[in-house]
PDB file of C-alpha atoms in Angstrom:
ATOM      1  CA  UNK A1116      15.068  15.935 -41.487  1.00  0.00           C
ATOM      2  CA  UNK A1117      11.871  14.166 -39.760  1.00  0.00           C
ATOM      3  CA  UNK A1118      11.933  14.127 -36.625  1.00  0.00           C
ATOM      4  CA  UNK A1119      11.009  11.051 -34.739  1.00  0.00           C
ATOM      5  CA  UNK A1120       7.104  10.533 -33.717  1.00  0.00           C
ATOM      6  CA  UNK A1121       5.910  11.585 -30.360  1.00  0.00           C
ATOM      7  CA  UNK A1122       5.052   7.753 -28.773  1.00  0.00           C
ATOM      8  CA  UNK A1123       3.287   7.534 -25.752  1.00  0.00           C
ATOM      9  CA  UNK A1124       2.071   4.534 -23.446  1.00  0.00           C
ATOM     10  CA  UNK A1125      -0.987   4.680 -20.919  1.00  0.00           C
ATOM     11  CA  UNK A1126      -0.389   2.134 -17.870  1.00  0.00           C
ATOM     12  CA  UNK A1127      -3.527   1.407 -16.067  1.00  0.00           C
ATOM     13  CA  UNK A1128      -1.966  -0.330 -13.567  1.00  0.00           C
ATOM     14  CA  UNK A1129      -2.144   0.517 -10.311  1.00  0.00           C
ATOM     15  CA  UNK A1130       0.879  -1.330  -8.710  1.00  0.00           C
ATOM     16  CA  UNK A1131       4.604  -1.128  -9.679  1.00  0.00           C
ATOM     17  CA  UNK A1132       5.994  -3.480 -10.716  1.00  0.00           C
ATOM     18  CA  UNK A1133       2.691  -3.779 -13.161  1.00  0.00           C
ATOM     19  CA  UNK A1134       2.175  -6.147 -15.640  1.00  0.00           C
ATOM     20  CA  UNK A1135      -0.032  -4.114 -17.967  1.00  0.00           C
ATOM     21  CA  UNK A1136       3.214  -1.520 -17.647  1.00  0.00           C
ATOM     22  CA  UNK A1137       5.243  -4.060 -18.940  1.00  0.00           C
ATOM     23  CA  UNK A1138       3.640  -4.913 -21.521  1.00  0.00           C
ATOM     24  CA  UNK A1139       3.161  -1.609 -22.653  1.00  0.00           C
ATOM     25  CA  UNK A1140       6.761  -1.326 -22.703  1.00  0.00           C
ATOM     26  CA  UNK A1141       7.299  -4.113 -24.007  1.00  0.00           C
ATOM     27  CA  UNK A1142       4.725  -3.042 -27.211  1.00  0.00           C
ATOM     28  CA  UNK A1143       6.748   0.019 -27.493  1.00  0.00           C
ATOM     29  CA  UNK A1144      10.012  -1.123 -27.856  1.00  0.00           C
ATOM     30  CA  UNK A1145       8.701  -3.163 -31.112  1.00  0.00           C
ATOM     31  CA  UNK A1146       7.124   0.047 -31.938  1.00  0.00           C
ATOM     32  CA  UNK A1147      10.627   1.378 -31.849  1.00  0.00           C
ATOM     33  CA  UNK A1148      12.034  -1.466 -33.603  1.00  0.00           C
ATOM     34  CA  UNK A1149      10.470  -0.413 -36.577  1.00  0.00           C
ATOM     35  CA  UNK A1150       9.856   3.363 -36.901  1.00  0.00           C
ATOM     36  CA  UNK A1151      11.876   6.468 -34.980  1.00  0.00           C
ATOM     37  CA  UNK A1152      10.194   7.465 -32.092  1.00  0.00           C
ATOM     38  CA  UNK A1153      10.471   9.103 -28.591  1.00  0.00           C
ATOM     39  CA  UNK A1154       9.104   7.162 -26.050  1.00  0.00           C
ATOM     40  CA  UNK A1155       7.199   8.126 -22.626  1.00  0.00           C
ATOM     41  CA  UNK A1156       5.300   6.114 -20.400  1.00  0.00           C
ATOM     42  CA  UNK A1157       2.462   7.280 -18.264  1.00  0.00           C
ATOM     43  CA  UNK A1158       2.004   5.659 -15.405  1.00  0.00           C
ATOM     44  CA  UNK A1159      -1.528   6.162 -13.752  1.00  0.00           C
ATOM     45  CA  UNK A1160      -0.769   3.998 -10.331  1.00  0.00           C
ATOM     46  CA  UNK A1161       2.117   6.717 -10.059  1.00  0.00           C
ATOM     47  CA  UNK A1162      -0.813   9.246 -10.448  1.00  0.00           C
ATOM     48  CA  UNK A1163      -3.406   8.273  -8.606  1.00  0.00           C
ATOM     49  CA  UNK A1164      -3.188  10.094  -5.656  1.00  0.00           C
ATOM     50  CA  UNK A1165      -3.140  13.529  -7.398  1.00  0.00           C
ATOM     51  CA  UNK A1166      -5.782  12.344  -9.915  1.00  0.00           C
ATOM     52  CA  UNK A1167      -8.218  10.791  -8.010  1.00  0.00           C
ATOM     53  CA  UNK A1168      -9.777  13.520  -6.184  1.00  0.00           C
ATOM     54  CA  UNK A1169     -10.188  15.850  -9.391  1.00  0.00           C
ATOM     55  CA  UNK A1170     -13.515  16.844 -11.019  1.00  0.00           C
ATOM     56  CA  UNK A1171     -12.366  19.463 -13.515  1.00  0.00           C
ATOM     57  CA  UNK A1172      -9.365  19.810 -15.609  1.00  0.00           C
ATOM     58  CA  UNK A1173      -8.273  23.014 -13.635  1.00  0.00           C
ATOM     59  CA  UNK A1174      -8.561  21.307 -10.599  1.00  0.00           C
ATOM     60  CA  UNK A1175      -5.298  18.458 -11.616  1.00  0.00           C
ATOM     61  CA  UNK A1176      -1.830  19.529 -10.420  1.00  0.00           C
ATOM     62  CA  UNK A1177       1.100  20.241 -12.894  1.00  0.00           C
ATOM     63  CA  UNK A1178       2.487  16.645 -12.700  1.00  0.00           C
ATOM     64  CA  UNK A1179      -0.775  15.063 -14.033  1.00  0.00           C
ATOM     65  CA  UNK A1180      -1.577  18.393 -17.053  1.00  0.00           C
ATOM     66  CA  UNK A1181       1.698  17.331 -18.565  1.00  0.00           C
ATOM     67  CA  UNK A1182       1.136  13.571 -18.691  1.00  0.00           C
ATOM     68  CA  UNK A1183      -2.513  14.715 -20.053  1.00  0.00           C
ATOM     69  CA  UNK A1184      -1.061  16.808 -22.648  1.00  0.00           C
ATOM     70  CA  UNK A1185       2.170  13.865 -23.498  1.00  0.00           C
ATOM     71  CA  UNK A1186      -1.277  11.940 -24.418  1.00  0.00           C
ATOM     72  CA  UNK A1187      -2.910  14.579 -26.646  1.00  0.00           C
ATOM     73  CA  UNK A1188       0.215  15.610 -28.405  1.00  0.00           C
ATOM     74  CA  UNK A1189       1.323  11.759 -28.895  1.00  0.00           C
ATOM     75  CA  UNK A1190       1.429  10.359 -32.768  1.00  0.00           C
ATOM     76  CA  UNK A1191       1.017   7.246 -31.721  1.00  0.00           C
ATOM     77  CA  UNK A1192      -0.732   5.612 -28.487  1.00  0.00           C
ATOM     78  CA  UNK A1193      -0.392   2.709 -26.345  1.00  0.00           C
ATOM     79  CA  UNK A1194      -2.489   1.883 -23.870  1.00  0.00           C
ATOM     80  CA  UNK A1195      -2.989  -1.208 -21.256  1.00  0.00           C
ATOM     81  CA  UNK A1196      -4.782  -1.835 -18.480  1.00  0.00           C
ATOM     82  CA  UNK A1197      -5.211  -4.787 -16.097  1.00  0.00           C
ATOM     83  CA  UNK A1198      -8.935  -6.398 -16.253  1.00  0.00           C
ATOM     84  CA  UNK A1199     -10.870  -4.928 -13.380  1.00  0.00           C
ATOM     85  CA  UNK A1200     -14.011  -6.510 -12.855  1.00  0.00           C
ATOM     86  CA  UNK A1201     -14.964  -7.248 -17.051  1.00  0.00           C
ATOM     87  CA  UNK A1202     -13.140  -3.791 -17.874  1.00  0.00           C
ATOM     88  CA  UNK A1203     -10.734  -1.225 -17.661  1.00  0.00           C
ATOM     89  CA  UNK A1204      -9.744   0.092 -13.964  1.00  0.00           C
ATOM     90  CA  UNK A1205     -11.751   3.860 -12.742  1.00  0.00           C
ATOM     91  CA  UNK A1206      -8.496   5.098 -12.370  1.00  0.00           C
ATOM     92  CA  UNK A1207      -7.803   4.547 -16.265  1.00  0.00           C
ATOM     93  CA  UNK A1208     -11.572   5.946 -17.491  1.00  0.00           C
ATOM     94  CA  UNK A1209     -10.675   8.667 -14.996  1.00  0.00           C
ATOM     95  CA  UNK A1210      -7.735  10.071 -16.838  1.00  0.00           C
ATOM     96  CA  UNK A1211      -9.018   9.465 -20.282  1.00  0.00           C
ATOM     97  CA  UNK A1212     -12.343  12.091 -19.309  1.00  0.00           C
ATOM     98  CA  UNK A1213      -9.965  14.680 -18.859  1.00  0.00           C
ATOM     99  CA  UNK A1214      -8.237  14.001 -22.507  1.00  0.00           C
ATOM    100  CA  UNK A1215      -9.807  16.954 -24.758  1.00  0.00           C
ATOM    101  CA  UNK A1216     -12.114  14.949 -26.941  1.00  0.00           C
ATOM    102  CA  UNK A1217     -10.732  16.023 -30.049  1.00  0.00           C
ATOM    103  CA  UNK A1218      -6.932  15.266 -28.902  1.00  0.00           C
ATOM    104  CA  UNK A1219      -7.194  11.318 -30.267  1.00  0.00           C
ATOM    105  CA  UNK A1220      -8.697  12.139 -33.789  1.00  0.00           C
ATOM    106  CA  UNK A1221      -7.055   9.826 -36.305  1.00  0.00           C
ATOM    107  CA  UNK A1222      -4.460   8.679 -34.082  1.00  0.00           C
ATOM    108  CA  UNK A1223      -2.900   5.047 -34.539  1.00  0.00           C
ATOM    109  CA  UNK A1224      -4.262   3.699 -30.596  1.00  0.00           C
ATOM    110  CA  UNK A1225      -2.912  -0.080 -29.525  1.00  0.00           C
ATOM    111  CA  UNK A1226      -5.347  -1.273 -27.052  1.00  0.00           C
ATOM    112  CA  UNK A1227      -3.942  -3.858 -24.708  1.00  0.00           C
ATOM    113  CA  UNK A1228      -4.770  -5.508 -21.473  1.00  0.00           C
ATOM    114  CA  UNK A1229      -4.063  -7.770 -18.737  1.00  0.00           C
ATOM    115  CA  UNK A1230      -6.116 -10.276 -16.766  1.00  0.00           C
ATOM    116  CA  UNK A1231      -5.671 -12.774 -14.711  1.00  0.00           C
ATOM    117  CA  UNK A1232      -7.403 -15.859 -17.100  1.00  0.00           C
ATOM    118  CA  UNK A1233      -8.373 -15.803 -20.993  1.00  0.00           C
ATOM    119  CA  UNK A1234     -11.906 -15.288 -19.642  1.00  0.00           C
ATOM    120  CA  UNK A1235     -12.027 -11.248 -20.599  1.00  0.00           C
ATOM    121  CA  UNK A1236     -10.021 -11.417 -23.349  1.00  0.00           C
ATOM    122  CA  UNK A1237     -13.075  -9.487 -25.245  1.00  0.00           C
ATOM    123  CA  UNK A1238     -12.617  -6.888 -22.802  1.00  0.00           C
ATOM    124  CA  UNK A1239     -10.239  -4.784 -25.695  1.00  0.00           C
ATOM    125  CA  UNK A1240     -12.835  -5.248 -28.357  1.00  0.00           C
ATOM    126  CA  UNK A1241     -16.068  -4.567 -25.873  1.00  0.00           C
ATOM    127  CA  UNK A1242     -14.620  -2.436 -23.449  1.00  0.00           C
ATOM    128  CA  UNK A1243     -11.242  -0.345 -24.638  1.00  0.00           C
ATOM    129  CA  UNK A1244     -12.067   0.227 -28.471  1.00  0.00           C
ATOM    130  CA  UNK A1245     -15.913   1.947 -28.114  1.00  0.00           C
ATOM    131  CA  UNK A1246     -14.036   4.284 -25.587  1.00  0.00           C
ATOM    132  CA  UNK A1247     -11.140   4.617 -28.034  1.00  0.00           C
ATOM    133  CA  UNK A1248     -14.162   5.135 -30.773  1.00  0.00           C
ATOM    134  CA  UNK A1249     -15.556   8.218 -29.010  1.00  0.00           C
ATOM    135  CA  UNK A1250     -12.429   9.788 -29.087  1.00  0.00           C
ATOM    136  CA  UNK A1251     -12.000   9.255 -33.369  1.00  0.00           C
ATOM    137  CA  UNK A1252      -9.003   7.519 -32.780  1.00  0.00           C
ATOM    138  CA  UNK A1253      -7.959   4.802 -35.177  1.00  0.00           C
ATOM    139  CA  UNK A1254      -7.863   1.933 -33.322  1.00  0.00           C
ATOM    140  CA  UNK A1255      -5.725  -0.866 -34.694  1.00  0.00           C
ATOM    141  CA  UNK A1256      -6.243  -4.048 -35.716  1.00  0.00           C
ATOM    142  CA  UNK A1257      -5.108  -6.238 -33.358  1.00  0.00           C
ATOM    143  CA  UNK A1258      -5.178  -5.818 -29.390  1.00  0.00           C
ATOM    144  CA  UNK A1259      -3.051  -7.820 -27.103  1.00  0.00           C
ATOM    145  CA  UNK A1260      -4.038  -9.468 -24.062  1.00  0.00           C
ATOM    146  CA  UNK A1261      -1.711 -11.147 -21.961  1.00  0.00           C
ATOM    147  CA  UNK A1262      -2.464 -13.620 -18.978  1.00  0.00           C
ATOM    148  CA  UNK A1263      -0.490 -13.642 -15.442  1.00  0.00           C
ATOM    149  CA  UNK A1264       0.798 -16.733 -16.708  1.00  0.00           C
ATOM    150  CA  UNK A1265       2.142 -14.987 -19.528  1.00  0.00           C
ATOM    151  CA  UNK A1266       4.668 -12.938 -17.184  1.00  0.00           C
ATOM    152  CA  UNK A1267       7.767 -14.516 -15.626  1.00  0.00           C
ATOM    153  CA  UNK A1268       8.803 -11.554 -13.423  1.00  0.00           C
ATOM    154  CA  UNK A1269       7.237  -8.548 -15.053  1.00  0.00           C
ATOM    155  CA  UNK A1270       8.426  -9.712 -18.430  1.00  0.00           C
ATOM    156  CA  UNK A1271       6.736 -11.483 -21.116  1.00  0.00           C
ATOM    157  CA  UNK A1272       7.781 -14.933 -21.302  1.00  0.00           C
ATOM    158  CA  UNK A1273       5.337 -16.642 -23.511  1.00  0.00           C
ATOM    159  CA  UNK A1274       6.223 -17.045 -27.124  1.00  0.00           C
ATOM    160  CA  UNK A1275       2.903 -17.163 -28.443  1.00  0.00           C
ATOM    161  CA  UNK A1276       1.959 -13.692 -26.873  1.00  0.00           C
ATOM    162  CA  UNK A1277       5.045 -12.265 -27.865  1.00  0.00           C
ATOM    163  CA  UNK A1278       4.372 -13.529 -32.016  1.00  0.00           C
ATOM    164  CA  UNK A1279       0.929 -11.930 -31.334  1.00  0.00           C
ATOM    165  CA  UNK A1280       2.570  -8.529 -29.986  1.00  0.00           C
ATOM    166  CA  UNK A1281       4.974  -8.266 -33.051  1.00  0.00           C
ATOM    167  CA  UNK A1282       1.981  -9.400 -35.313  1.00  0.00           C
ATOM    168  CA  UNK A1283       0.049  -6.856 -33.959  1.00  0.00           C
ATOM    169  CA  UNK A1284       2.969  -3.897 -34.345  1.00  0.00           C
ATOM    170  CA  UNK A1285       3.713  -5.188 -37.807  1.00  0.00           C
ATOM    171  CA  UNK A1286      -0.514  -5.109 -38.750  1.00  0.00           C
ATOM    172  CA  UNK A1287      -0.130  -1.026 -36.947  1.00  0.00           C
ATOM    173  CA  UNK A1288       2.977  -0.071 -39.273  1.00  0.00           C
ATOM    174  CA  UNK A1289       1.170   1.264 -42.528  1.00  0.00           C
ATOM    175  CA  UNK A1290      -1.028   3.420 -40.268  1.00  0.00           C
ATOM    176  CA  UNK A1291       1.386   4.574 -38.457  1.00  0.00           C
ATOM    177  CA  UNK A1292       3.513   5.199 -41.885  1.00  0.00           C
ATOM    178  CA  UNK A1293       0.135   7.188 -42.465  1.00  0.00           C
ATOM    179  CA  UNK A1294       0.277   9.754 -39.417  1.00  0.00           C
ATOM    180  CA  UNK A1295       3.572  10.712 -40.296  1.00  0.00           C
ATOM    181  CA  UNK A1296       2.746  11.627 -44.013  1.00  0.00           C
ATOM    182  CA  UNK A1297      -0.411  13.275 -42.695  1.00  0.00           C
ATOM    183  CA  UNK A1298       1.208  14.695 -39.708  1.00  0.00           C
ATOM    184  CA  UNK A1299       1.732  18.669 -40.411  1.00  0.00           C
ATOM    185  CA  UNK A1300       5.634  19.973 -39.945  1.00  0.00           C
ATOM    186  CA  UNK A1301       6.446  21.716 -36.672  1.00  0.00           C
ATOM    187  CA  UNK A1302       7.992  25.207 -37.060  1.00  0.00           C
ATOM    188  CA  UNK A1303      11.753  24.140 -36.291  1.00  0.00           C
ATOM    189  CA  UNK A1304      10.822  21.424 -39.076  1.00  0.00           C
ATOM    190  CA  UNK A1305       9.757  24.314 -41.391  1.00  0.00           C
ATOM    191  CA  UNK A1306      12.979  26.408 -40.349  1.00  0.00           C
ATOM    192  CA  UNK A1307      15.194  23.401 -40.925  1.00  0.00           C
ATOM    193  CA  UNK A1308      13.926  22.674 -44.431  1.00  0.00           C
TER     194      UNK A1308
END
């Protein structure tokens, strides 16, 4: 029996409600749609406060180590982050320099973000995937950015992002079909077979 793939989402937002949580959700419920997964979302505005003030890996508390490590054992990541001034928030680089740089190799990463106008749009593909690059991941194909107006109360509402956000999960599938094929069996998966 397989079990289901380890799905994480990374929420740069900094408020809750949060948009670019929502539409991290939002990409891994279609995620979910399609392949069996468990989900977890990582808040970082939840975080903050016990991140912020860290230099070293030793220095995080408990609560932040096992979001770290939700991240490094993931098969699949999400991430989205609201536009902060042309790129991703400090908060959200923050976390990601305490991910083991090896953690990400070859895993299927959906970059999305949020903004306030169409105007950093390019912020995925200039910002979010050379940081995702560093890390080896495999970045997919299409990122998703979504507009305030593209929210009607945390919730996307616009059809046209939505049709990009399941074009974008069905473009991911055959890499993702690829990390579980590649993806070596876990001891109770062993014992079980």
């Amino acid at each position: 029996m397989t079990r289901p793939l380890r799905l994480v989402a990374v929420s740069g937002g900094l408020q809750r409600p949060s948009k670019a949580a929502a539409l991290a959700e939002h990409l891994m419920d279609l995620i979910a749609d399609e392949v069996l997964c468990e989900q977890r979302l990582v808040e970082l505005g939840q975080l903050a406060p016990q991140l912020a003030g860290a230099v070293w890996r030793s220095q995080l508390p408990e609560t932040v180590e096992r979001e770290l490590a939700a991240v490094e054992q993931a098969d699949i990541v999400v991430v989205a982050t609201p536009v902060y001034r042309g790129s991703y928030t400090g908060l959200f680089k923050h976390f990601f320099d305490f991910i083991d740089q090896d953690a990400l190799i070859d895993k299927p990463v959906l970059l999305a973000a949020t903004g306030g106008s169409e105007r950093h749009a390019l912020m995925i593909d200039h910002q979010l995937r050379p940081l995702f690059s560093f890390f080896q991941a495999r970045t997919l194909p299409l990122g998703v950015y979504a507009t305030d107006k593209d929210f009607l109360d945390y919730r996307l509402q616009d059809e046209a992002l939505i049709q990009r956000a399941t074009l974008a999960v069905q473009r991911a599938l055959p890499l993702i079909a690829l990390t579980r094929h590649a993806r070596p069996a876990t001891t109770q998966e062993l014992a079980a077979a």
